[in-house]
mmCIF file of N, CA and C in Angstrom:
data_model
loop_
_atom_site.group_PDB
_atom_site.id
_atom_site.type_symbol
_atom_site.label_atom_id
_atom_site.label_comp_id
_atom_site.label_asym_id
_atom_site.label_seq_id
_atom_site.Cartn_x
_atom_site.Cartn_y
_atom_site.Cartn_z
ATOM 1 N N UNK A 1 -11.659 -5.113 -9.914
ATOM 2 C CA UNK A 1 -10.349 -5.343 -9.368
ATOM 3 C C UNK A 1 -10.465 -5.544 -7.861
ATOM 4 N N UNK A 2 -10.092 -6.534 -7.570
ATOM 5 C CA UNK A 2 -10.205 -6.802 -5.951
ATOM 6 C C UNK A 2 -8.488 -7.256 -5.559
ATOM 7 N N UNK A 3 -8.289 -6.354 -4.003
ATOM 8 C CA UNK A 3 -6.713 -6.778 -3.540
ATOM 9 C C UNK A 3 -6.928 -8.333 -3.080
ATOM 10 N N UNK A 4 -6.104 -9.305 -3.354
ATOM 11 C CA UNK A 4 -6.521 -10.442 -2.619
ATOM 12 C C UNK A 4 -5.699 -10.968 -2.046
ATOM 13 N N UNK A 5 -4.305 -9.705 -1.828
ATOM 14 C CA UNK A 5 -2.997 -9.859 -1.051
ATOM 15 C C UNK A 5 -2.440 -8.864 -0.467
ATOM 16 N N UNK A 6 -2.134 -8.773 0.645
ATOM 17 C CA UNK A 6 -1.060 -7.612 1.426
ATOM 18 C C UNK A 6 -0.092 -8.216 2.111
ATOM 19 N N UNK A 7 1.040 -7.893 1.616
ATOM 20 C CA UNK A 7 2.278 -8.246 2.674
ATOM 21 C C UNK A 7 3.293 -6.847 2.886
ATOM 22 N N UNK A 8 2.413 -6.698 4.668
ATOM 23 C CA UNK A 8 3.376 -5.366 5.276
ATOM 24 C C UNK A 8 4.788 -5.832 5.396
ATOM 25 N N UNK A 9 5.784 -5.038 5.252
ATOM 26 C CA UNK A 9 6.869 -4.663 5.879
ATOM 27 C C UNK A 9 7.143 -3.568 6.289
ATOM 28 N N UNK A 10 7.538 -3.919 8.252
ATOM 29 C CA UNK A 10 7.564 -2.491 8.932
ATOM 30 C C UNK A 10 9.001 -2.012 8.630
ATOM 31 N N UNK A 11 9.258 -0.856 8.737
ATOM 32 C CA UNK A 11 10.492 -0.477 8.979
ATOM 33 C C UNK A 11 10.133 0.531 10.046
ATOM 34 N N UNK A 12 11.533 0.874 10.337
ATOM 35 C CA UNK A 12 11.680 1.784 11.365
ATOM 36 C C UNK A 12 12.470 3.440 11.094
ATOM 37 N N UNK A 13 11.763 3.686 10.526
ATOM 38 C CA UNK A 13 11.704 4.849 10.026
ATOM 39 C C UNK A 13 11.038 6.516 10.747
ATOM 40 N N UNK A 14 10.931 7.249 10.908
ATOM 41 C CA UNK A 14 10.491 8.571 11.027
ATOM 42 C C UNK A 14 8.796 8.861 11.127
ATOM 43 N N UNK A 15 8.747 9.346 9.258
ATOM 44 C CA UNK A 15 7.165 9.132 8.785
ATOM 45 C C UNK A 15 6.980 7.907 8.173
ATOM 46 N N UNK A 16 8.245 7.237 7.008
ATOM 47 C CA UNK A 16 8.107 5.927 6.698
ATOM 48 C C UNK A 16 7.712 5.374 7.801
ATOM 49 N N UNK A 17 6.508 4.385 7.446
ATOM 50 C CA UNK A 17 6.246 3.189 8.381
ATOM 51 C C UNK A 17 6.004 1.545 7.837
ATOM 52 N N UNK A 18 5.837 1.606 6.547
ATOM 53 C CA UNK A 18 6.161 0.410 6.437
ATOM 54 C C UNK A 18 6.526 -0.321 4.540
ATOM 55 N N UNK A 19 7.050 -0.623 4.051
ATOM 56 C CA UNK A 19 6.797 -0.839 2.824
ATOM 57 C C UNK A 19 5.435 -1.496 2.277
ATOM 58 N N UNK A 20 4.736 -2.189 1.067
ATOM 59 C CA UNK A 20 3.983 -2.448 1.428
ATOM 60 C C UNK A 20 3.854 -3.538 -0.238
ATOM 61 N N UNK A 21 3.560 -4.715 -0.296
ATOM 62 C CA UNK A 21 3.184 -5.862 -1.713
ATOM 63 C C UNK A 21 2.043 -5.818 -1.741
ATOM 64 N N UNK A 22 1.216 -5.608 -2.680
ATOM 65 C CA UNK A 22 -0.233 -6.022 -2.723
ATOM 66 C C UNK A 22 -0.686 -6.816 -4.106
ATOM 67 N N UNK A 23 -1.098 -7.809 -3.896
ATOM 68 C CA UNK A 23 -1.792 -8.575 -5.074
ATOM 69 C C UNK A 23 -2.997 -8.531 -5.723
ATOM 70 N N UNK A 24 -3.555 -8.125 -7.130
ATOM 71 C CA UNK A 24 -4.783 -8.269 -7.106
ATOM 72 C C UNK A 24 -4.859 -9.263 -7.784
ATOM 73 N N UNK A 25 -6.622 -9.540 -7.840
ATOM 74 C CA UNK A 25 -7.121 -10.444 -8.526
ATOM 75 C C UNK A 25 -6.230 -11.536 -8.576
ATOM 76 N N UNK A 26 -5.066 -12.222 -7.929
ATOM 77 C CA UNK A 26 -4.607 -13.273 -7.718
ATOM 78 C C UNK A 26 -3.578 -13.451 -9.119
ATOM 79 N N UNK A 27 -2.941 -12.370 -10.024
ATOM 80 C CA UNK A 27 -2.748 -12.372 -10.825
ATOM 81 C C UNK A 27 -1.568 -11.400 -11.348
ATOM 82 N N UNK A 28 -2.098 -10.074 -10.459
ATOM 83 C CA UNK A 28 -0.794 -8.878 -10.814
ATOM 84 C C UNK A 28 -0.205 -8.661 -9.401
ATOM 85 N N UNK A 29 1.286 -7.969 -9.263
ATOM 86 C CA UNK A 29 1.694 -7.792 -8.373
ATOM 87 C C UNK A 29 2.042 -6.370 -8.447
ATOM 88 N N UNK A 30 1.864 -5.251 -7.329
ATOM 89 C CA UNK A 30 2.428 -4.095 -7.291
ATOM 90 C C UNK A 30 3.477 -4.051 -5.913
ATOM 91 N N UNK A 31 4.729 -3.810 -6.169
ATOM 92 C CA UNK A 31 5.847 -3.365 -4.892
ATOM 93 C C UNK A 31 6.116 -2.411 -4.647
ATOM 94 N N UNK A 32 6.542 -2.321 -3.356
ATOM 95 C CA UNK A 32 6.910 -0.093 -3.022
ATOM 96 C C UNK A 32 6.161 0.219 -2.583
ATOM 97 N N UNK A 33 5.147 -0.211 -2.749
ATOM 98 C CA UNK A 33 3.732 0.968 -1.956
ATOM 99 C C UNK A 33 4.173 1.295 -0.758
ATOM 100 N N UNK A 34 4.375 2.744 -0.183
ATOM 101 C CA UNK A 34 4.545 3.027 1.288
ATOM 102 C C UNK A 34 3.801 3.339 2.035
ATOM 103 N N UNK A 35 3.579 3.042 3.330
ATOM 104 C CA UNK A 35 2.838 3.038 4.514
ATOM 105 C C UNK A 35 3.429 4.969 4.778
ATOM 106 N N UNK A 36 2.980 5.963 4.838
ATOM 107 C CA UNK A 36 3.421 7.479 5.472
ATOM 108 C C UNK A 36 2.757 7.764 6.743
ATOM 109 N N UNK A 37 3.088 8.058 7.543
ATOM 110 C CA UNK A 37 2.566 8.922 8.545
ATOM 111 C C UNK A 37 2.740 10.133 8.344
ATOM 112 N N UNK A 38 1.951 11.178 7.841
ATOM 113 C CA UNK A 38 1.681 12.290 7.593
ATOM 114 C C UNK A 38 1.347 13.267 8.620
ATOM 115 N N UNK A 39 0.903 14.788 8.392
ATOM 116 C CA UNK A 39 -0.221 15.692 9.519
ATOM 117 C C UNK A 39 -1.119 15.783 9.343
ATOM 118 N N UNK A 40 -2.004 14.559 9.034
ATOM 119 C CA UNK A 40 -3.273 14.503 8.538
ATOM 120 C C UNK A 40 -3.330 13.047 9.377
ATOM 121 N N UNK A 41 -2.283 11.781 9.186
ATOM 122 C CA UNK A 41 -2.630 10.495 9.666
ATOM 123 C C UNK A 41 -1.914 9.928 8.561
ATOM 124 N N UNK A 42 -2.124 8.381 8.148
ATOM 125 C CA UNK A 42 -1.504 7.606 7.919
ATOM 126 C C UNK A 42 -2.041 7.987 6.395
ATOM 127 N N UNK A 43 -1.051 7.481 5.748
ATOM 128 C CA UNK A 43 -1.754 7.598 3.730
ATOM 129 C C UNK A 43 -0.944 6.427 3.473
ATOM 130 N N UNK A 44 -1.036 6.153 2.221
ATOM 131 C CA UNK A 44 -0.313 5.162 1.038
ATOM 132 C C UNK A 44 0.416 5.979 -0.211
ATOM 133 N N UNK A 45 1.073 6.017 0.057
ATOM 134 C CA UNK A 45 2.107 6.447 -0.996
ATOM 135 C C UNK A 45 2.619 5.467 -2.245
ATOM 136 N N UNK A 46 2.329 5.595 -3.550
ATOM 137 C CA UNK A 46 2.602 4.649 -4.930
ATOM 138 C C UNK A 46 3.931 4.729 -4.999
ATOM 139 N N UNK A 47 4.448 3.850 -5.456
ATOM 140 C CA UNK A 47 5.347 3.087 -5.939
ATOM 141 C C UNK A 47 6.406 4.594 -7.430
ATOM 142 N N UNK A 48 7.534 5.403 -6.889
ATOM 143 C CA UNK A 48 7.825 6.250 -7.782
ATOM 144 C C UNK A 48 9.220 5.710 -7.977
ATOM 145 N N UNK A 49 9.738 6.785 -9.272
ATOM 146 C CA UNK A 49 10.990 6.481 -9.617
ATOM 147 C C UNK A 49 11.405 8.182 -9.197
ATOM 148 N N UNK A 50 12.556 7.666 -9.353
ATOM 149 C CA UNK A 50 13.670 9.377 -9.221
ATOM 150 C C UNK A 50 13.693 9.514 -10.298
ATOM 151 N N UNK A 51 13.360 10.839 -10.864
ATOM 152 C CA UNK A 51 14.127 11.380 -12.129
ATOM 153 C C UNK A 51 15.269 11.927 -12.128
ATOM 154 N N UNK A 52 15.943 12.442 -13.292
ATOM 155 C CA UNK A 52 17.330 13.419 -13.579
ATOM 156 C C UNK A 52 17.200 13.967 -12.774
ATOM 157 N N UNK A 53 16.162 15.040 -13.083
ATOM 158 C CA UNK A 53 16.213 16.151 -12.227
ATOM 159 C C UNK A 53 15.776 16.363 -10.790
ATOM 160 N N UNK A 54 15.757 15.301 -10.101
ATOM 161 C CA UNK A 54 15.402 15.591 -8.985
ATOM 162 C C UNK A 54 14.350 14.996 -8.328
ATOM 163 N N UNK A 55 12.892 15.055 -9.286
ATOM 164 C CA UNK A 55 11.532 14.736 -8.626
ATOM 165 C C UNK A 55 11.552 13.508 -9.420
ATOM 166 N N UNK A 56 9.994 13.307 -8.564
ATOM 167 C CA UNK A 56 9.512 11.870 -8.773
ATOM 168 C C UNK A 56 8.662 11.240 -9.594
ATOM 169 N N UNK A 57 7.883 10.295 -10.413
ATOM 170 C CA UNK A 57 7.162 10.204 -10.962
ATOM 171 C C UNK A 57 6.889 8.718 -10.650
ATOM 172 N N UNK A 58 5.167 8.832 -10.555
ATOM 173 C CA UNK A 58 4.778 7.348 -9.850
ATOM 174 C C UNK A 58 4.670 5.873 -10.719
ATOM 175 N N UNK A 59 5.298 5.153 -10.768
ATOM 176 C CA UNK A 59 5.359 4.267 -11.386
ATOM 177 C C UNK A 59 4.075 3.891 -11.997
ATOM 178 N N UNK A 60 3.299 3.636 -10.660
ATOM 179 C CA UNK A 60 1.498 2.487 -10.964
ATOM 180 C C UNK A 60 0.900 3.479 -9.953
ATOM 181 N N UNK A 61 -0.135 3.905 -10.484
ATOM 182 C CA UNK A 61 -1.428 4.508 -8.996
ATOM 183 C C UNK A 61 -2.434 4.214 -9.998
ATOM 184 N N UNK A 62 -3.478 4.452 -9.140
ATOM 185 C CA UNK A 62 -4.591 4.473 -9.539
ATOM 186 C C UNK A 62 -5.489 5.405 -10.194
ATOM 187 N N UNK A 63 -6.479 5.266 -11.412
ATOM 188 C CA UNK A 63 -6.668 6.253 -11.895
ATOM 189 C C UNK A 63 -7.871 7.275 -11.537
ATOM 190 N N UNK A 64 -8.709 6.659 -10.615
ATOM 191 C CA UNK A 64 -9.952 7.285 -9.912
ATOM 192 C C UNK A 64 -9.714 7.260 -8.731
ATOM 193 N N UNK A 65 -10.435 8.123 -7.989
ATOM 194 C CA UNK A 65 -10.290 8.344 -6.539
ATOM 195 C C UNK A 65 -11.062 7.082 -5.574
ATOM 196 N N UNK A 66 -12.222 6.751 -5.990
ATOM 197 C CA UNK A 66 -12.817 5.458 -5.534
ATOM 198 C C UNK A 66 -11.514 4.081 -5.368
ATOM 199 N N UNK A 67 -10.697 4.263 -6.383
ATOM 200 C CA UNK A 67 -9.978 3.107 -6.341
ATOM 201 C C UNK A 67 -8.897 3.262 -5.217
ATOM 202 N N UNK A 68 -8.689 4.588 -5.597
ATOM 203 C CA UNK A 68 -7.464 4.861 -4.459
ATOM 204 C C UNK A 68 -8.152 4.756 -3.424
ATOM 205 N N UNK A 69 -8.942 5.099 -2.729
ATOM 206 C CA UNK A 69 -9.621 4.729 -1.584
ATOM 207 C C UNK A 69 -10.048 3.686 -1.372
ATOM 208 N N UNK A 70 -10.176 2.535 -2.382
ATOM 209 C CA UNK A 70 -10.614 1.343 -1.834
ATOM 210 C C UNK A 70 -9.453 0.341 -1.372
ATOM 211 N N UNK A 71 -7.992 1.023 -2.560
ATOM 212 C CA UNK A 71 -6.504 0.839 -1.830
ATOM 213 C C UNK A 71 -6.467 0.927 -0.851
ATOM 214 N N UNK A 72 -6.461 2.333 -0.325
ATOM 215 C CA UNK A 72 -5.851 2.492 0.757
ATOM 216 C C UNK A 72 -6.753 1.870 1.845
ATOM 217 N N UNK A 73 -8.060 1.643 2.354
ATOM 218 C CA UNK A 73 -8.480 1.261 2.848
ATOM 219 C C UNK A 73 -7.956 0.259 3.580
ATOM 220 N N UNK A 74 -8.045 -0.744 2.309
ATOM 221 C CA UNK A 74 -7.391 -2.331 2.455
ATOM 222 C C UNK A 74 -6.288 -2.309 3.007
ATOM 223 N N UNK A 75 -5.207 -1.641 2.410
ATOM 224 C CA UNK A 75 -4.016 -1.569 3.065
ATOM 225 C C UNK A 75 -3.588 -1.264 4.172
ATOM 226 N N UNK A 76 -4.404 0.159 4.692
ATOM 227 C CA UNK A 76 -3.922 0.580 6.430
ATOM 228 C C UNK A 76 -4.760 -0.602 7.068
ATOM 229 N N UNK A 77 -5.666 -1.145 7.078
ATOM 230 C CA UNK A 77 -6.458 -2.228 7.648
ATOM 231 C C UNK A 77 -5.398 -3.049 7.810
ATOM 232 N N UNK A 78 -4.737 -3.774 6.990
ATOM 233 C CA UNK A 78 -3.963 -4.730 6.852
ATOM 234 C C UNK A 78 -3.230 -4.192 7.949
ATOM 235 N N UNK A 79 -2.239 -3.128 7.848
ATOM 236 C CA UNK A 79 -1.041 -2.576 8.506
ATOM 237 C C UNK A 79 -1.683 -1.939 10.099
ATOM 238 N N UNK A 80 -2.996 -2.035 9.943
ATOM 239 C CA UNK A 80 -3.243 -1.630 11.328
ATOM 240 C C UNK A 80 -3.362 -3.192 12.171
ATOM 241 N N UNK A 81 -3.808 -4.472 11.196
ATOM 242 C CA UNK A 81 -3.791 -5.507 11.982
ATOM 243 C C UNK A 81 -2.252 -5.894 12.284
ATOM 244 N N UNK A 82 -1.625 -5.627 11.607
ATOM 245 C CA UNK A 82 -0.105 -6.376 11.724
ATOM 246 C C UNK A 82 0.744 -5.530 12.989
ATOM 247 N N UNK A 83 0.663 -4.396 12.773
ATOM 248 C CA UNK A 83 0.777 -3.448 14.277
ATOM 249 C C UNK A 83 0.229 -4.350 15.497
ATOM 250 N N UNK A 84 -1.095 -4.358 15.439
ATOM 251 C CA UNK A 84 -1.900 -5.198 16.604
ATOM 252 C C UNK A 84 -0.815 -6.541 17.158
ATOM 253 N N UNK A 85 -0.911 -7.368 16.009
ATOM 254 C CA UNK A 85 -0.574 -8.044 16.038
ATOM 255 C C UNK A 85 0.753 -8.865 16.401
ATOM 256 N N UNK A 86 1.360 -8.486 15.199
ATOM 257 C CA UNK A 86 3.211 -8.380 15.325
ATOM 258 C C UNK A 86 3.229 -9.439 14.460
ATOM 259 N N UNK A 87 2.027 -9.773 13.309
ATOM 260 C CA UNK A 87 2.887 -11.069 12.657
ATOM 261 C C UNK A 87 3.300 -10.202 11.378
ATOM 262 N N UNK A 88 3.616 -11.191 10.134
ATOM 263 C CA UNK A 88 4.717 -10.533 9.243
ATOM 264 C C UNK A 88 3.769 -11.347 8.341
ATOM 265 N N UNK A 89 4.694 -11.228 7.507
ATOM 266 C CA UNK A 89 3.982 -12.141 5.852
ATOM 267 C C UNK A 89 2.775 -11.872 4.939
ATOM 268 N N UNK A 90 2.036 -12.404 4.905
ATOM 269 C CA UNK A 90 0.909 -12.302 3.554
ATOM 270 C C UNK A 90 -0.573 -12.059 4.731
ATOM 271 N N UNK A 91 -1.409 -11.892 4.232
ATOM 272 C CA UNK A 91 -2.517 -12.157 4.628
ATOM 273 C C UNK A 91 -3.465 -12.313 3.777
ATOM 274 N N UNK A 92 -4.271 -13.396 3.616
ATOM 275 C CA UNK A 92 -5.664 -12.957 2.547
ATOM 276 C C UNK A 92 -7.010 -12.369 3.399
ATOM 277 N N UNK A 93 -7.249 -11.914 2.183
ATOM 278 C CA UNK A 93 -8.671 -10.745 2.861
ATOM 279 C C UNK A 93 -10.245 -11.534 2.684
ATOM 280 N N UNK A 94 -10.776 -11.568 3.268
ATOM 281 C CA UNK A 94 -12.243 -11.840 3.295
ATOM 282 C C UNK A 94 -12.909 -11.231 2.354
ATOM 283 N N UNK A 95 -14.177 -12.016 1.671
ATOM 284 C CA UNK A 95 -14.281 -10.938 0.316
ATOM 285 C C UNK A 95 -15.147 -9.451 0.921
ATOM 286 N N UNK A 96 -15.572 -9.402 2.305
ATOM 287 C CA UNK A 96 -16.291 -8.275 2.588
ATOM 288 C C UNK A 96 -15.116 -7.067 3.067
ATOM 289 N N UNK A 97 -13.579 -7.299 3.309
ATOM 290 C CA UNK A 97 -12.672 -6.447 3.268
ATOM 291 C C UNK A 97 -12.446 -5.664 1.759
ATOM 292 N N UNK A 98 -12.569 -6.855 0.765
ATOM 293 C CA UNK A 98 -12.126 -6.568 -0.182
ATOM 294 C C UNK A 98 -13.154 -5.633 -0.900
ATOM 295 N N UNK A 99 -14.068 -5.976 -0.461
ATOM 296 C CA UNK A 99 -15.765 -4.842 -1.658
ATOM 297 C C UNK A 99 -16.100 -3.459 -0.301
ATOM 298 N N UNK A 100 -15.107 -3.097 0.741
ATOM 299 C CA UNK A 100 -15.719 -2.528 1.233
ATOM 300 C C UNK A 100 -15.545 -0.964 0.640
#
């Protein structure tokens, strides 16, 4: 599974910092992913629903920790260039972003 799409959206939020689209393999799409600023640093937060009662349950994550880390990787990268930067929209990744 390789991301071969990120499109940040910042908001202006608190700890929210940005929403987040990611594409893999040129084929599936996941939405919602959130950008957090935490007391640890920045994380990725999956895509949840509200339940009845209150809490949350995550729509799509990942099922190994390697993967989630190769997520999140990609993603604050992305959101750390677009910060830099100030552009908006899509970006595609180089395949050495993508296997890192």
């Amino acid at each position: 599974m390789n991301i071969t799409d990120v499109k940040v959206y910042p908001v202006d939020e608190d700890k929210l910092k940005a929403y987040v689209t990611i594409t893999l393999d040129h084929c599936f799409v996941i939405r919602d992913l959130k950008v957090i600023h935490g007391a640890s640093g920045l994380f990725i937060a999956m895509p949840a629903k509200r339940r009845k009662d209150g809490t949350y349950k995550d729509i799509a994550h990942p099922l190994n920790a390697d993967t989630r880390n190769q997520m999140e990787r990609t993603i604050l990268l992305e959101y750390e260039r677009h910060q830099q930067t100030g552009t908006g929209g899509s970006s595609p990744f180089l395949a050495a972003a993508e296997h890192d």
